[in-house]
Amino acid sequence: MAESSQLTQHIESFVNLSTSPAHQAASLDAIVSSLTNNALTVESLVREMGMYLTTTDDVIRARGILLLGELLTRLDSKPLDDATVHSLIAFFTDRLADWKALRGALVGCLALVRRKSSGGVVTANDAKAVVQSYIQNLQVQSLAQHDRKLCFELLECLLQRYPDAVASLGEDLLYGICEAIDGEKDPHCLMLTFRIIEVVARLFPDDLLGSFAGDLFEILGCYFPIHFTHPTGEDFDARRDDLSRALMVAFSSTPLFEPFAIPLLLEKLSSSLQSAKVDSLKYLSNCTVKYGADRMAKHARAMWSSIKDAIYTSHEPALSFTTDSLNGVAIDENGILTEALKLLETLIKQGLILSWIVGDEDINLIFKSISNFKSYNETPPQSKQKLHAAGHILSVSAKASLSSCRSILESFLPPLMDALGLSVGNSSQDCFNDKYVLEGRLNHGALYLCIELIAACRDFVAGSEEFKLEFAAANETWCCLLQSFSSSLAKALSHTLARSANGDAYDADIYFGVKGLLILGTFRGGSSIISKSIFENILLTFTSIITAEFEKTLLWKLALKALVHIGSLIDRFNESEKALSYMGIVVDKIVSLASSCEFSMPFSLKLEAITEISASGPYYLLKTVQGLKEVICSNLSEVYVHGNPKSAEIVVQLLECYSNKLLPRIHEAGGFEEALMRFALNIWSLIENCVAFSSQVHEKGPLDATMKAMKLAVGSCSVENQTIIIQKAYTVLSLSTFPLKEPASDIPIQLKGLQLAQETDNCSSRTAWIYSLFASIIIAVRPQTRIPNVRLVINHLMTTLLKGNVPAAQALGSMVNKLGLKSNGTEVPNTGTLEEAMDIIFNTNLWSFNDNGALRSNGGMENGGAMGLTDVARGAANSRSLQIHAIAGLAWIGKGLLMRGHEKVKDITMVFLECLLSNGRKSFPEEQNSSEHSPKSVMKCAADAFQILMSDSEGCLSRKFHATIRPLYKQRFYSTMMPILQPLIAKSESSFSRSIMCRACAHIISDTPLIVVLNDAKKLIPILMDGLSVSSNDFSDKDILYNLLLVLSGILTDKNGQEAVIECAHMIINRLVELIAYPHMMLVRETAIQCLVAMSRLPHARIYPMRRQVLQAISKALDDPKRAVRQEAVSCRQAWASIASRSLHF
Amino acid sequence: MVSGLINANPVVYEKKERRVRSPSGCADEYAAEAIDQQEVFDILLALDIKDPEHPYSLEELKVITEDAIEVDDERSYVRVTFTPTVEHCSMATVIGLCLRVKLMRSLPSRFKVDIRVAPGTHATEAAVNKQLNDKERVAAALENPNLVDMVDECLAPTYG
């Protein structure tokens, strides 16, 4: 009882229009749920609803029926017995006549008709009854949009699901449909309408449909072409294409539309609307396929002339002789040309208009007057367009089918060959050797058409699977024609290329020459058409261009591109025979360029050729990588043994090429790890075997390049391979440096410091190479890779670090960044853990001072952890250069810790802060050293340590080198450091220590994401200003200055930032005005002026007093030596001048 | 006003393709880039003076061309010669005034600017030249609020 009253309540709240939509939906949900869990049956529900369904009150009845309909929609998978379905559908069928409550009836019918077969469906008879009632009662076009949509959905559903029952209604139904869809305008409904027509055309027999085809098409035809005048922005823009496609399907749904559709489409081809033209062409192609050749035959002539018009008048972009267009067709913007050619292809495939093409006057006229097209540059544009149109037509026709290919080639190729002056040379063997002399230049028109034809032919051969080339080559006339012409054509083209020169006049010749050879070289199917000797000769021609004709830039580039294209095609289609030729003729020759001693060809071009060729396939890539590796190694050993400066120069270029061009490609191709590992191992063996280094290997170039390549190569290896490499490196390291003994604690650091000056010079360059390369491996390894004997390695790196070797410091940073924590449990024994490493770094004996133990007890004793290295950094060793190196090293270690979010980084930054403050606390003894080792330089170095901490480094601790990077680490560091640094700046006594603090802050600010900085812009502005003035004093700080200025301009262009700026506008403008005249960096001046432009948008009252000052400064900037600055100055001057009046009188 | 168009069918020229300057600046921080023909042309190009009768820009109508600009950076001298589309073009003085104001505001003050109508292209050539190069008359014209508004309208879009 309670349930039934609840039900009534739900029904009431749904039917009652005054309740909120959310409420109604809730009650609908409630009823649905009680129906699905069988707490309520449909019958009892209907009984309960009784009055709501039959009352004479229109509103309540409409809502009641709608409720029932909605419920049934939601219950589409609940099984219902047949009797229920029958009685329900009978009810709704009946209600279709009730126009005042129509919505519910439509929804209900639709729900029932759509039911899946699993749970009780409407019978065919019932469906028929629905249709009858539909035809009788519904005036679809007089309904509102949503109801119309429902009507069409219902109709479509009925047609789709009950074709037999519905079709038996015959003419009545067709009448009904015509009536329902006539004059529909809503896009959504139209989509349905078009689909209904498509279904109808499928459903009814031709004889019945025949009498209605005219009427149906009359309704349909007026929608073509689909054209929206609606403002775009709604979803209409995307829907135009959908509608157009649906209409196209409807157009081509039955061949019976042919007498009406084709004339309409042909007529619309001459429309001035671009989209109408494109649509017409599309529709015609589609209809041609659907209507069949028989019906279309009578339109063939008209269609051919329309297509010709479209092709001849379409606006084609001018040919460009660049490498990009060599193997692609140029794309036209409006699509007319593309669609016209597609239609042409369809028609030819149907066997329709081939005869028209062969006999066409326009095309034959071009062939007759081919001598007018002597050279590209002398041909007038109109003739060029005609020529290209003919080329397009012939090319598409030849591509379309075997028969068309046959007839086009047979009728057009021989005259072209005559025009080119080529004979049918069938001795393909030694065509390149005989003394062939070409009279004058090849006729451009004939060459163009000929290349188009052969390209079409090649595409046809490549595209048709069933086409038996071997068989055809012997039997088809056109194949024989091609075979016989190919050798003389190839010969003529190579001659053209050989005689070409730089300059516009030859561009076309070169382009078509290369293109022709490329097409001949890319014929599929082994050597049945293009013989092997011709193919190899083509490769030889291109290769000799690469090696000899490098002054002709265009020719060289095109030839290289063509070679790459040929190579990649061979690779893609697995043509093993050609691959052998290619490898032998092209790849070997070009790779050997790098090692050849012939110096007339610029080395950069050689490298370009090598890298491009490597792109043609993974196999060739491997080959080039190996070739390059050998050249690198031989040149490196030359450098080691003889210190040959020329080799050093070459090796740098080679390594640059290796790491910048080839490595990314290897990375892309994947699976070449082996080669990378070999590269790394080879270099190590080289060093191992080369005991006596030449004394001249002091230049940084080769070492830096080798380190970069080593890092990248190791970085992309897997853990196993990295382990192998690192083992090898470790062996070399331990063998060749002084024996690696356990703690070298007995080497007093003091002594080392004293020796430092000599050591940097004397230190054998071999050791330097070994240390640096070993460090670069450590930088690049993955976190999982096992580093042998961590303790010794760290000791070693630290000693090297103190000599000022930056890679060693980076390696240490990288180690502490990647080593596993003790707690994670999965550690492998012997890998070493972070704790261990930290322990060694900070507490090892190496850093204690045997001869001066007193110092040790002075500094930083309260923090037991931070001792050794930090002591040195604090200046305990009394050697400034040692201190500077220690600070730099600590900075990298700190960066490694900071990035992984380790707390120890705090101790390190405290050391830096101590150094920054040391000025105030200590009195420096008079330094005997030069100024670069003064205490000031130590402080500067400590400030710059913050830059190392914050900035992103390419060569170390990046994603590429598998660093552990904690998100937002920069923000975190910023927000811990700024509160410490800010009061320190305020308290600082001397101007110098203040400037040093500002410098440290500047580094932090300029590397923090702008959003974070914006939040406390107000507090930062004074520091920014100080930083700007400090860094503008020294010309070597221009980068810091520029970075700060960028932060300032970021603040100024942000809305919140502007508010923060208002208070100190005066100060900022003064500073910016000074920077306008900054002589050392154009970007600074430019950005300063841009900042001033941004300042001009602040409230007038604030900035008006400064107007005169700014304008005076700007008028000087108008005479700036740099153009970009002058341009900015003009707009800045206008912005400031127009604050008060637009005139310039100030 | 005259009924009917002064120049019913102007010759429209294709815009000449711009020479692209090689990116400089990174090459030598201290090298000076002299003010040259192209730079002055760029300054003037941005002028939004439309033919009052047709929607073509000055460049399309070849009223100003790059070749008609003489620049001598060392001697601080610029001479712009412009070509009115028809002999009795009523816009000649306004165009000239706009050119002068634009250059005044964009070039360093050391420059002497000379604006001229190309010889033989305007009915009252001498008068226009005199008017455009008379300091007093230019100053007076810029005191005239109507003229200033007009000039500013032409110049406004040229400031990025």
mmCIF file of N, CA, C and O in Angstrom, chain A residues 939-1008:
data_model
loop_
_atom_site.group_PDB
_atom_site.id
_atom_site.type_symbol
_atom_site.label_atom_id
_atom_site.label_comp_id
_atom_site.label_asym_id
_atom_site.label_seq_id
_atom_site.Cartn_x
_atom_site.Cartn_y
_atom_site.Cartn_z
ATOM 1 N N MET A 939 83.509 34.719 -2.882
ATOM 2 C CA MET A 939 82.106 35.031 -2.594
ATOM 3 C C MET A 939 81.256 35.016 -3.862
ATOM 4 O O MET A 939 80.132 34.532 -3.886
ATOM 5 N N LYS A 940 81.857 35.542 -4.907
ATOM 6 C CA LYS A 940 81.145 35.550 -6.188
ATOM 7 C C LYS A 940 80.841 34.118 -6.613
ATOM 8 O O LYS A 940 79.747 33.806 -7.086
ATOM 9 N N CYS A 941 81.832 33.278 -6.400
ATOM 10 C CA CYS A 941 81.667 31.887 -6.785
ATOM 11 C C CYS A 941 80.540 31.243 -5.972
ATOM 12 O O CYS A 941 79.730 30.490 -6.509
ATOM 13 N N ALA A 942 80.490 31.593 -4.679
ATOM 14 C CA ALA A 942 79.425 31.035 -3.847
ATOM 15 C C ALA A 942 78.063 31.514 -4.334
ATOM 16 O O ALA A 942 77.080 30.769 -4.332
ATOM 17 N N ALA A 943 78.024 32.789 -4.772
ATOM 18 C CA ALA A 943 76.743 33.291 -5.291
ATOM 19 C C ALA A 943 76.363 32.560 -6.564
ATOM 20 O O ALA A 943 75.204 32.221 -6.784
ATOM 21 N N ASP A 944 77.377 32.307 -7.387
ATOM 22 C CA ASP A 944 77.076 31.634 -8.644
ATOM 23 C C ASP A 944 76.710 30.170 -8.438
ATOM 24 O O ASP A 944 76.099 29.548 -9.317
ATOM 25 N N ALA A 945 77.065 29.640 -7.268
ATOM 26 C CA ALA A 945 76.670 28.265 -6.967
ATOM 27 C C ALA A 945 75.148 28.135 -7.011
ATOM 28 O O ALA A 945 74.607 27.108 -7.398
ATOM 29 N N PHE A 946 74.474 29.222 -6.642
ATOM 30 C CA PHE A 946 73.004 29.165 -6.690
ATOM 31 C C PHE A 946 72.497 29.014 -8.116
ATOM 32 O O PHE A 946 71.459 28.420 -8.358
ATOM 33 N N GLN A 947 73.261 29.578 -9.057
ATOM 34 C CA GLN A 947 72.852 29.405 -10.443
ATOM 35 C C GLN A 947 72.949 27.938 -10.847
ATOM 36 O O GLN A 947 72.056 27.401 -11.485
ATOM 37 N N ILE A 948 74.055 27.294 -10.434
ATOM 38 C CA ILE A 948 74.196 25.870 -10.741
ATOM 39 C C ILE A 948 73.048 25.097 -10.117
ATOM 40 O O ILE A 948 72.445 24.229 -10.738
ATOM 41 N N LEU A 949 72.719 25.440 -8.885
ATOM 42 C CA LEU A 949 71.640 24.727 -8.191
ATOM 43 C C LEU A 949 70.326 24.850 -8.940
ATOM 44 O O LEU A 949 69.568 23.901 -9.067
ATOM 45 N N MET A 950 70.027 26.051 -9.442
ATOM 46 C CA MET A 950 68.688 26.296 -9.956
ATOM 47 C C MET A 950 68.530 26.045 -11.454
ATOM 48 O O MET A 950 67.463 25.680 -11.909
ATOM 49 N N SER A 951 69.583 26.290 -12.219
ATOM 50 C CA SER A 951 69.354 26.278 -13.668
ATOM 51 C C SER A 951 69.301 24.857 -14.207
ATOM 52 O O SER A 951 69.836 23.921 -13.614
ATOM 53 N N ASP A 952 68.648 24.724 -15.355
ATOM 54 C CA ASP A 952 68.628 23.423 -16.021
ATOM 55 C C ASP A 952 69.908 23.271 -16.798
ATOM 56 O O ASP A 952 70.341 24.179 -17.484
ATOM 57 N N SER A 953 70.503 22.115 -16.689
ATOM 58 C CA SER A 953 71.739 21.901 -17.414
ATOM 59 C C SER A 953 71.500 20.865 -18.502
ATOM 60 O O SER A 953 70.876 19.837 -18.263
ATOM 61 N N GLU A 954 72.012 21.183 -19.697
ATOM 62 C CA GLU A 954 71.827 20.266 -20.818
ATOM 63 C C GLU A 954 72.670 19.006 -20.630
ATOM 64 O O GLU A 954 72.234 17.904 -20.872
ATOM 65 N N GLY A 955 73.889 19.218 -20.165
ATOM 66 C CA GLY A 955 74.861 18.143 -20.214
ATOM 67 C C GLY A 955 74.872 17.217 -19.021
ATOM 68 O O GLY A 955 75.678 16.313 -18.947
ATOM 69 N N CYS A 956 73.989 17.435 -18.069
ATOM 70 C CA CYS A 956 74.090 16.641 -16.847
ATOM 71 C C CYS A 956 72.782 16.759 -16.084
ATOM 72 O O CYS A 956 72.121 17.796 -16.138
ATOM 73 N N LEU A 957 72.416 15.742 -15.388
ATOM 74 C CA LEU A 957 71.221 15.779 -14.543
ATOM 75 C C LEU A 957 69.977 16.224 -15.299
ATOM 76 O O LEU A 957 69.196 17.045 -14.829
ATOM 77 N N SER A 958 69.808 15.693 -16.493
ATOM 78 C CA SER A 958 68.579 15.996 -17.228
ATOM 79 C C SER A 958 67.840 14.679 -17.469
ATOM 80 O O SER A 958 68.360 13.607 -17.176
ATOM 81 N N ARG A 959 66.647 14.799 -18.015
ATOM 82 C CA ARG A 959 65.863 13.585 -18.286
ATOM 83 C C ARG A 959 66.615 12.619 -19.187
ATOM 84 O O ARG A 959 66.537 11.416 -19.029
ATOM 85 N N LYS A 960 67.320 13.235 -20.151
ATOM 86 C CA LYS A 960 68.051 12.404 -21.108
ATOM 87 C C LYS A 960 69.056 11.512 -20.384
ATOM 88 O O LYS A 960 69.331 10.410 -20.815
ATOM 89 N N PHE A 961 69.600 12.020 -19.297
ATOM 90 C CA PHE A 961 70.597 11.238 -18.568
ATOM 91 C C PHE A 961 70.015 10.631 -17.295
ATOM 92 O O PHE A 961 70.704 10.440 -16.310
ATOM 93 N N HIS A 962 68.719 10.386 -17.352
ATOM 94 C CA HIS A 962 68.065 9.566 -16.337
ATOM 95 C C HIS A 962 68.134 10.127 -14.926
ATOM 96 O O HIS A 962 68.238 9.389 -13.952
ATOM 97 N N ALA A 963 68.100 11.440 -14.802
ATOM 98 C CA ALA A 963 68.161 12.021 -13.467
ATOM 99 C C ALA A 963 66.833 11.815 -12.737
ATOM 100 O O ALA A 963 65.784 11.708 -13.347
ATOM 101 N N THR A 964 66.919 11.719 -11.418
ATOM 102 C CA THR A 964 65.718 11.685 -10.601
ATOM 103 C C THR A 964 65.273 13.131 -10.409
ATOM 104 O O THR A 964 66.019 13.923 -9.839
ATOM 105 N N ILE A 965 64.110 13.471 -10.914
ATOM 106 C CA ILE A 965 63.682 14.859 -10.798
ATOM 107 C C ILE A 965 62.381 14.921 -10.024
ATOM 108 O O ILE A 965 61.361 14.375 -10.451
ATOM 109 N N ARG A 966 62.429 15.574 -8.888
ATOM 110 C CA ARG A 966 61.219 15.706 -8.102
ATOM 111 C C ARG A 966 60.442 16.904 -8.622
ATOM 112 O O ARG A 966 61.032 17.947 -8.891
ATOM 113 N N PRO A 967 59.147 16.762 -8.766
ATOM 114 C CA PRO A 967 58.388 17.891 -9.297
ATOM 115 C C PRO A 967 58.486 19.103 -8.367
ATOM 116 O O PRO A 967 58.605 18.952 -7.144
ATOM 117 N N LEU A 968 58.449 20.272 -8.980
ATOM 118 C CA LEU A 968 58.397 21.538 -8.249
ATOM 119 C C LEU A 968 59.597 21.776 -7.338
ATOM 120 O O LEU A 968 59.514 22.500 -6.371
ATOM 121 N N TYR A 969 60.742 21.124 -7.650
ATOM 122 C CA TYR A 969 61.861 21.325 -6.727
ATOM 123 C C TYR A 969 62.343 22.769 -6.741
ATOM 124 O O TYR A 969 62.822 23.288 -5.753
ATOM 125 N N LYS A 970 62.174 23.428 -7.889
ATOM 126 C CA LYS A 970 62.621 24.824 -7.965
ATOM 127 C C LYS A 970 61.779 25.722 -7.063
ATOM 128 O O LYS A 970 62.304 26.560 -6.330
ATOM 129 N N GLN A 971 60.482 25.508 -7.145
ATOM 130 C CA GLN A 971 59.603 26.310 -6.296
ATOM 131 C C GLN A 971 59.963 26.133 -4.831
ATOM 132 O O GLN A 971 60.035 27.084 -4.059
ATOM 133 N N ARG A 972 60.190 24.874 -4.472
ATOM 134 C CA ARG A 972 60.462 24.586 -3.068
ATOM 135 C C ARG A 972 61.725 25.299 -2.611
ATOM 136 O O ARG A 972 61.762 25.943 -1.571
ATOM 137 N N PHE A 973 62.734 25.208 -3.436
ATOM 138 C CA PHE A 973 63.994 25.835 -3.068
ATOM 139 C C PHE A 973 63.817 27.348 -2.972
ATOM 140 O O PHE A 973 64.310 27.990 -2.040
ATOM 141 N N TYR A 974 63.083 27.882 -3.940
ATOM 142 C CA TYR A 974 62.837 29.320 -3.949
ATOM 143 C C TYR A 974 62.174 29.757 -2.646
ATOM 144 O O TYR A 974 62.585 30.707 -1.994
ATOM 145 N N SER A 975 61.149 28.988 -2.260
ATOM 146 C CA SER A 975 60.397 29.463 -1.096
ATOM 147 C C SER A 975 61.146 29.204 0.212
ATOM 148 O O SER A 975 60.864 29.842 1.215
ATOM 149 N N THR A 976 62.129 28.300 0.215
ATOM 150 C CA THR A 976 62.917 28.202 1.450
ATOM 151 C C THR A 976 64.033 29.243 1.472
ATOM 152 O O THR A 976 64.386 29.752 2.539
ATOM 153 N N MET A 977 64.584 29.539 0.327
ATOM 154 C CA MET A 977 65.747 30.415 0.318
ATOM 155 C C MET A 977 65.413 31.889 0.429
ATOM 156 O O MET A 977 66.113 32.642 1.106
ATOM 157 N N MET A 978 64.320 32.319 -0.227
ATOM 158 C CA MET A 978 64.061 33.755 -0.261
ATOM 159 C C MET A 978 63.882 34.353 1.134
ATOM 160 O O MET A 978 64.442 35.407 1.422
ATOM 161 N N PRO A 979 63.132 33.704 2.040
ATOM 162 C CA PRO A 979 62.984 34.293 3.375
ATOM 163 C C PRO A 979 64.324 34.410 4.105
ATOM 164 O O PRO A 979 64.498 35.267 4.974
ATOM 165 N N ILE A 980 65.284 33.558 3.767
ATOM 166 C CA ILE A 980 66.586 33.662 4.419
ATOM 167 C C ILE A 980 67.400 34.790 3.809
ATOM 168 O O ILE A 980 68.044 35.578 4.501
ATOM 169 N N LEU A 981 67.361 34.863 2.488
ATOM 170 C CA LEU A 981 68.215 35.817 1.798
ATOM 171 C C LEU A 981 67.739 37.254 1.952
ATOM 172 O O LEU A 981 68.545 38.163 2.081
ATOM 173 N N GLN A 982 66.412 37.437 1.964
ATOM 174 C CA GLN A 982 65.899 38.810 1.979
ATOM 175 C C GLN A 982 66.391 39.620 3.179
ATOM 176 O O GLN A 982 66.942 40.704 2.997
ATOM 177 N N PRO A 983 66.240 39.094 4.421
ATOM 178 C CA PRO A 983 66.764 39.871 5.550
ATOM 179 C C PRO A 983 68.278 40.050 5.481
ATOM 180 O O PRO A 983 68.805 41.080 5.902
ATOM 181 N N LEU A 984 68.951 39.086 4.930
ATOM 182 C CA LEU A 984 70.407 39.200 4.846
ATOM 183 C C LEU A 984 70.800 40.380 3.962
ATOM 184 O O LEU A 984 71.758 41.092 4.262
ATOM 185 N N ILE A 985 70.012 40.574 2.874
ATOM 186 C CA ILE A 985 70.313 41.714 2.009
ATOM 187 C C ILE A 985 70.103 43.007 2.769
ATOM 188 O O ILE A 985 70.927 43.927 2.724
ATOM 189 N N ALA A 986 69.016 43.040 3.518
ATOM 190 C CA ALA A 986 68.696 44.266 4.249
ATOM 191 C C ALA A 986 69.778 44.571 5.283
ATOM 192 O O ALA A 986 70.136 45.719 5.513
ATOM 193 N N LYS A 987 70.332 43.494 5.883
ATOM 194 C CA LYS A 987 71.276 43.708 6.977
ATOM 195 C C LYS A 987 72.700 43.953 6.488
ATOM 196 O O LYS A 987 73.539 44.426 7.239
ATOM 197 N N SER A 988 72.947 43.593 5.236
ATOM 198 C CA SER A 988 74.344 43.586 4.802
ATOM 199 C C SER A 988 74.954 44.973 4.936
ATOM 200 O O SER A 988 74.323 45.979 4.670
ATOM 201 N N GLU A 989 76.215 44.963 5.371
ATOM 202 C CA GLU A 989 76.842 46.234 5.739
ATOM 203 C C GLU A 989 77.518 46.907 4.547
ATOM 204 O O GLU A 989 77.220 48.030 4.186
ATOM 205 N N SER A 990 78.393 46.151 3.905
ATOM 206 C CA SER A 990 79.129 46.797 2.824
ATOM 207 C C SER A 990 78.344 46.671 1.524
ATOM 208 O O SER A 990 77.498 45.798 1.373
ATOM 209 N N SER A 991 78.661 47.571 0.599
ATOM 210 C CA SER A 991 77.958 47.516 -0.672
ATOM 211 C C SER A 991 78.331 46.239 -1.412
ATOM 212 O O SER A 991 77.542 45.677 -2.150
ATOM 213 N N PHE A 992 79.549 45.769 -1.185
ATOM 214 C CA PHE A 992 79.955 44.583 -1.926
ATOM 215 C C PHE A 992 79.171 43.355 -1.494
ATOM 216 O O PHE A 992 78.664 42.616 -2.317
ATOM 217 N N SER A 993 79.074 43.187 -0.176
ATOM 218 C CA SER A 993 78.370 41.972 0.251
ATOM 219 C C SER A 993 76.907 42.057 -0.155
ATOM 220 O O SER A 993 76.278 41.063 -0.497
ATOM 221 N N ARG A 994 76.388 43.273 -0.173
ATOM 222 C CA ARG A 994 75.015 43.453 -0.645
ATOM 223 C C ARG A 994 74.896 43.024 -2.110
ATOM 224 O O ARG A 994 73.973 42.297 -2.507
ATOM 225 N N SER A 995 75.877 43.446 -2.899
ATOM 226 C CA SER A 995 75.805 43.105 -4.320
ATOM 227 C C SER A 995 75.915 41.593 -4.519
ATOM 228 O O SER A 995 75.266 41.022 -5.385
ATOM 229 N N ILE A 996 76.717 40.963 -3.673
ATOM 230 C CA ILE A 996 76.866 39.514 -3.804
ATOM 231 C C ILE A 996 75.558 38.805 -3.440
ATOM 232 O O ILE A 996 75.119 37.873 -4.114
ATOM 233 N N MET A 997 74.918 39.303 -2.380
ATOM 234 C CA MET A 997 73.615 38.730 -2.000
ATOM 235 C C MET A 997 72.624 38.879 -3.137
ATOM 236 O O MET A 997 71.869 37.971 -3.466
ATOM 237 N N CYS A 998 72.618 40.077 -3.735
ATOM 238 C CA CYS A 998 71.692 40.323 -4.828
ATOM 239 C C CYS A 998 71.954 39.355 -5.974
ATOM 240 O O CYS A 998 71.025 38.869 -6.619
ATOM 241 N N ARG A 999 73.235 39.113 -6.185
ATOM 242 C CA ARG A 999 73.590 38.211 -7.266
ATOM 243 C C ARG A 999 73.003 36.815 -7.019
ATOM 244 O O ARG A 999 72.404 36.208 -7.910
ATOM 245 N N ALA A 1000 73.165 36.346 -5.787
ATOM 246 C CA ALA A 1000 72.617 35.032 -5.445
ATOM 247 C C ALA A 1000 71.106 35.020 -5.645
ATOM 248 O O ALA A 1000 70.538 34.100 -6.241
ATOM 249 N N CYS A 1001 70.457 36.089 -5.152
ATOM 250 C CA CYS A 1001 69.003 36.180 -5.312
ATOM 251 C C CYS A 1001 68.625 36.193 -6.775
ATOM 252 O O CYS A 1001 67.666 35.533 -7.195
ATOM 253 N N ALA A 1002 69.386 36.958 -7.559
ATOM 254 C CA ALA A 1002 69.075 37.076 -8.983
ATOM 255 C C ALA A 1002 69.065 35.703 -9.631
ATOM 256 O O ALA A 1002 68.171 35.393 -10.417
ATOM 257 N N HIS A 1003 70.048 34.888 -9.274
ATOM 258 C CA HIS A 1003 70.082 33.545 -9.851
ATOM 259 C C HIS A 1003 68.836 32.762 -9.487
ATOM 260 O O HIS A 1003 68.247 32.086 -10.318
ATOM 261 N N ILE A 1004 68.457 32.852 -8.222
ATOM 262 C CA ILE A 1004 67.295 32.074 -7.788
ATOM 263 C C ILE A 1004 66.029 32.576 -8.480
ATOM 264 O O ILE A 1004 65.252 31.807 -9.025
ATOM 265 N N ILE A 1005 65.870 33.904 -8.485
ATOM 266 C CA ILE A 1005 64.629 34.461 -9.053
ATOM 267 C C ILE A 1005 64.508 34.136 -10.528
ATOM 268 O O ILE A 1005 63.454 33.717 -11.006
ATOM 269 N N SER A 1006 65.623 34.306 -11.258
ATOM 270 C CA SER A 1006 65.457 34.185 -12.707
ATOM 271 C C SER A 1006 65.255 32.752 -13.137
ATOM 272 O O SER A 1006 64.788 32.510 -14.253
ATOM 273 N N ASP A 1007 65.546 31.787 -12.298
ATOM 274 C CA ASP A 1007 65.291 30.411 -12.695
ATOM 275 C C ASP A 1007 64.021 29.818 -12.093
ATOM 276 O O ASP A 1007 63.705 28.665 -12.341
ATOM 277 N N THR A 1008 63.326 30.610 -11.286
ATOM 278 C CA THR A 1008 62.081 30.103 -10.717
ATOM 279 C C THR A 1008 60.945 30.368 -11.708
ATOM 280 O O THR A 1008 60.945 31.393 -12.367
#
